[in-house]
mmCIF file of C-alpha atoms in Angstrom:
data_model
loop_
_atom_site.group_PDB
_atom_site.id
_atom_site.type_symbol
_atom_site.label_atom_id
_atom_site.label_comp_id
_atom_site.label_asym_id
_atom_site.label_seq_id
_atom_site.Cartn_x
_atom_site.Cartn_y
_atom_site.Cartn_z
ATOM 1 C CA MET A 298 -55.279 20.321 -4.516
ATOM 2 C CA SER A 299 -55.044 21.873 -1.061
ATOM 3 C CA ILE A 300 -54.579 18.454 0.581
ATOM 4 C CA ASN A 301 -51.545 17.722 -1.630
ATOM 5 C CA SER A 302 -50.085 21.113 -0.767
ATOM 6 C CA ILE A 303 -50.545 20.453 2.936
ATOM 7 C CA LYS A 304 -48.896 17.011 2.609
ATOM 8 C CA ARG A 305 -45.943 18.471 0.729
ATOM 9 C CA LEU A 306 -45.557 21.274 3.250
ATOM 10 C CA SER A 307 -45.738 18.783 6.104
ATOM 11 C CA VAL A 308 -43.108 16.516 4.554
ATOM 12 C CA PHE A 309 -40.832 19.460 3.743
ATOM 13 C CA SER A 310 -41.095 20.937 7.235
ATOM 14 C CA THR A 311 -40.433 17.519 8.815
ATOM 15 C CA ILE A 312 -37.302 17.034 6.705
ATOM 16 C CA PHE A 313 -36.145 20.580 7.453
ATOM 17 C CA ALA A 314 -36.658 20.109 11.207
ATOM 18 C CA PHE A 315 -34.852 16.754 11.151
ATOM 19 C CA ALA A 316 -31.900 18.223 9.232
ATOM 20 C CA THR A 317 -31.678 21.189 11.606
ATOM 21 C CA ILE A 318 -31.759 18.975 14.685
ATOM 22 C CA LEU A 319 -29.225 16.544 13.216
ATOM 23 C CA HIS A 320 -26.889 19.419 12.361
ATOM 24 C CA ALA A 321 -27.144 20.760 15.922
ATOM 25 C CA VAL A 322 -26.432 17.311 17.367
ATOM 26 C CA VAL A 323 -23.338 16.921 15.200
ATOM 27 C CA LEU A 324 -22.035 20.341 16.229
ATOM 28 C CA ALA A 325 -22.731 19.669 19.902
ATOM 29 C CA ALA A 326 -20.964 16.289 19.931
ATOM 30 C CA PRO A 327 -17.468 16.349 21.420
ATOM 31 C CA ALA A 328 -14.645 15.883 18.975
ATOM 32 C CA PRO A 329 -13.226 12.373 19.045
ATOM 33 C CA SER A 330 -9.878 12.264 20.732
ATOM 34 C CA SER A 331 -7.489 9.387 20.719
ATOM 35 C CA VAL A 332 -5.161 9.365 23.661
ATOM 36 C CA PRO A 333 -1.723 8.280 22.452
ATOM 37 C CA THR A 334 0.308 5.864 24.495
ATOM 38 C CA PRO A 335 2.622 8.033 26.617
ATOM 39 C CA ALA A 336 5.687 6.056 25.593
ATOM 40 C CA LEU A 337 4.966 6.668 21.909
ATOM 41 C CA LYS A 338 3.975 10.323 22.051
ATOM 42 C CA THR A 339 5.025 12.218 18.956
ATOM 43 C CA GLN A 340 6.824 15.494 19.035
ATOM 44 C CA THR A 341 5.760 17.707 16.168
ATOM 45 C CA SER A 342 6.271 21.331 15.511
ATOM 46 C CA PRO A 343 5.415 23.600 12.595
ATOM 47 C CA ALA A 344 9.053 23.448 11.520
ATOM 48 C CA SER A 345 8.850 19.649 11.156
ATOM 49 C CA HIS A 346 6.257 19.989 8.380
ATOM 50 C CA GLN A 347 8.359 22.140 6.079
ATOM 51 C CA ARG A 348 10.041 20.757 2.994
ATOM 52 C CA ILE A 349 13.788 20.452 3.481
ATOM 53 C CA LYS A 350 16.277 20.289 0.659
ATOM 54 C CA LEU A 351 18.626 17.417 1.414
ATOM 55 C CA THR A 352 21.777 16.368 -0.355
ATOM 56 C CA ASN A 353 22.035 12.815 -1.669
ATOM 57 C CA GLN A 354 24.488 12.017 1.111
ATOM 58 C CA GLN A 355 22.022 13.231 3.754
ATOM 59 C CA ARG A 356 19.219 11.191 2.178
ATOM 60 C CA GLN A 357 21.423 8.106 2.322
ATOM 61 C CA GLN A 358 22.396 8.774 5.938
ATOM 62 C CA ILE A 359 18.739 9.152 6.945
ATOM 63 C CA GLN A 360 17.826 5.995 5.026
ATOM 64 C CA VAL A 361 20.563 4.032 6.831
ATOM 65 C CA ALA A 362 19.381 5.393 10.197
ATOM 66 C CA ARG A 363 15.755 4.502 9.346
ATOM 67 C CA GLN A 364 16.743 0.960 8.328
ATOM 68 C CA GLN A 365 18.673 0.515 11.574
ATOM 69 C CA ARG A 366 15.686 1.858 13.560
ATOM 70 C CA ASP A 367 13.329 -0.609 11.874
ATOM 71 C CA LYS A 368 15.769 -3.499 12.400
ATOM 72 C CA ASP A 369 16.153 -2.640 16.107
ATOM 73 C CA ILE A 370 12.382 -2.425 16.561
ATOM 74 C CA GLU A 371 11.821 -5.740 14.772
ATOM 75 C CA ALA A 372 14.271 -7.396 17.182
ATOM 76 C CA LEU A 373 11.977 -6.465 20.085
ATOM 77 C CA LEU A 374 8.751 -7.776 18.572
ATOM 78 C CA ASN A 375 7.183 -11.213 18.755
ATOM 79 C CA PRO A 376 6.556 -13.038 15.443
ATOM 80 C CA SER A 377 2.969 -11.809 14.909
ATOM 81 C CA GLN A 378 3.970 -8.229 15.764
ATOM 82 C CA THR A 379 6.919 -8.481 13.373
ATOM 83 C CA THR A 380 4.641 -9.628 10.560
ATOM 84 C CA LYS A 381 2.247 -6.712 11.146
ATOM 85 C CA PHE A 382 5.154 -4.267 11.446
ATOM 86 C CA LYS A 383 6.765 -5.354 8.163
ATOM 87 C CA ALA A 384 3.447 -5.329 6.300
ATOM 88 C CA ALA A 385 2.625 -1.848 7.585
ATOM 89 C CA LEU A 386 6.040 -0.495 6.618
ATOM 90 C CA GLN A 387 5.697 -1.930 3.117
ATOM 91 C CA SER A 388 2.332 -0.200 2.774
ATOM 92 C CA ARG A 389 4.094 3.043 3.810
ATOM 93 C CA GLN A 390 2.228 3.577 7.074
ATOM 94 C CA ARG A 391 3.743 5.846 9.697
ATOM 95 C CA VAL A 392 5.928 3.971 12.181
ATOM 96 C CA ARG A 393 4.361 5.542 15.257
ATOM 97 C CA THR A 394 0.858 4.689 14.035
ATOM 98 C CA VAL A 395 1.930 1.109 13.417
ATOM 99 C CA LEU A 396 3.542 0.827 16.843
ATOM 100 C CA THR A 397 0.386 1.955 18.641
ATOM 101 C CA SER A 398 -1.574 -0.772 16.836
ATOM 102 C CA LEU A 399 0.815 -3.559 17.914
ATOM 103 C CA ASN A 400 -0.260 -3.670 21.578
ATOM 104 C CA LEU A 401 3.282 -3.463 22.910
ATOM 105 C CA ASN A 402 3.905 -4.375 26.528
ATOM 106 C CA GLN A 403 5.536 -1.846 28.883
ATOM 107 C CA ASP A 404 9.052 -3.204 28.404
ATOM 108 C CA GLN A 405 8.696 -3.103 24.614
ATOM 109 C CA GLN A 406 7.307 0.438 24.790
ATOM 110 C CA LYS A 407 10.301 1.665 26.786
ATOM 111 C CA LYS A 408 12.785 0.043 24.435
ATOM 112 C CA VAL A 409 10.969 1.327 21.338
ATOM 113 C CA GLN A 410 10.897 4.819 22.806
ATOM 114 C CA SER A 411 14.652 4.639 23.327
ATOM 115 C CA ILE A 412 15.173 3.467 19.734
ATOM 116 C CA LEU A 413 12.987 6.291 18.416
ATOM 117 C CA GLN A 414 14.857 8.879 20.484
ATOM 118 C CA THR A 415 18.169 7.611 19.142
ATOM 119 C CA TYR A 416 16.825 7.763 15.586
ATOM 120 C CA ASN A 417 15.506 11.296 16.107
ATOM 121 C CA GLN A 418 18.888 12.408 17.436
ATOM 122 C CA GLN A 419 20.622 10.913 14.420
ATOM 123 C CA VAL A 420 18.270 12.684 12.013
ATOM 124 C CA LYS A 421 18.673 15.979 13.867
ATOM 125 C CA GLN A 422 22.413 15.572 13.649
ATOM 126 C CA ILE A 423 22.208 14.907 9.911
ATOM 127 C CA LEU A 424 19.951 17.916 9.430
ATOM 128 C CA SER A 425 22.158 20.131 11.571
ATOM 129 C CA SER A 426 25.053 19.271 9.296
ATOM 130 C CA GLN A 427 22.958 20.855 6.531
ATOM 131 C CA ALA A 428 22.421 24.037 8.548
ATOM 132 C CA SER A 429 26.134 24.389 9.259
ATOM 133 C CA GLN A 430 27.093 24.073 5.596
ATOM 134 C CA PRO A 431 28.079 27.155 3.632
ATOM 135 C CA THR A 432 25.366 28.069 1.139
ATOM 136 C CA SER A 433 27.816 28.182 -1.774
ATOM 137 C CA ASN A 434 28.374 24.392 -1.706
ATOM 138 C CA PRO A 435 25.228 22.527 -0.570
ATOM 139 C CA THR A 436 26.450 19.096 -1.716
ATOM 140 C CA ALA A 437 29.442 18.931 0.629
ATOM 141 C CA ALA A 438 27.900 17.377 3.731
ATOM 142 C CA THR A 439 29.967 16.156 6.631
ATOM 143 C CA PRO A 440 28.927 12.778 8.025
ATOM 144 C CA PRO A 441 27.462 12.871 11.528
ATOM 145 C CA THR A 442 29.468 11.597 14.422
ATOM 146 C CA SER A 443 28.132 8.931 16.735
ATOM 147 C CA GLN A 444 28.042 11.364 19.661
ATOM 148 C CA PRO A 445 24.492 12.208 20.853
ATOM 149 C CA ILE A 446 23.367 15.796 20.658
ATOM 150 C CA THR A 447 23.290 17.497 24.047
ATOM 151 C CA LYS A 448 21.191 20.511 24.812
#
């Protein structure tokens, strides 16, 4: 009976020591970090994660801008990149994630960055039209002009 107790205690203490060491190794390991391509760096802020109430007109304007963005990006891609891009968009993946997986060359990266900046400006302009609206009539949105926003 004492031999079985010693075996059980030995097995238990070995498992406990292994679990403790494994836990310490996991905590000591550096966090994985993926370095984004500088040309495709995202700009996020806490305000960008809030739910925004949009009018139907604003939704349509953003949808048109998004479709134009995707069309402009597709024009820059080679056939295999275009296939991957379309498939990823249909599976509702984030555009910036998709673009980093396409192995774009430097020229493509610069042009895509320009397209994304234009799109972001258009969306900001659409959203700023919401902020400038009187609160008594939220459905009366003014269409954005084609002038870029200057800071």
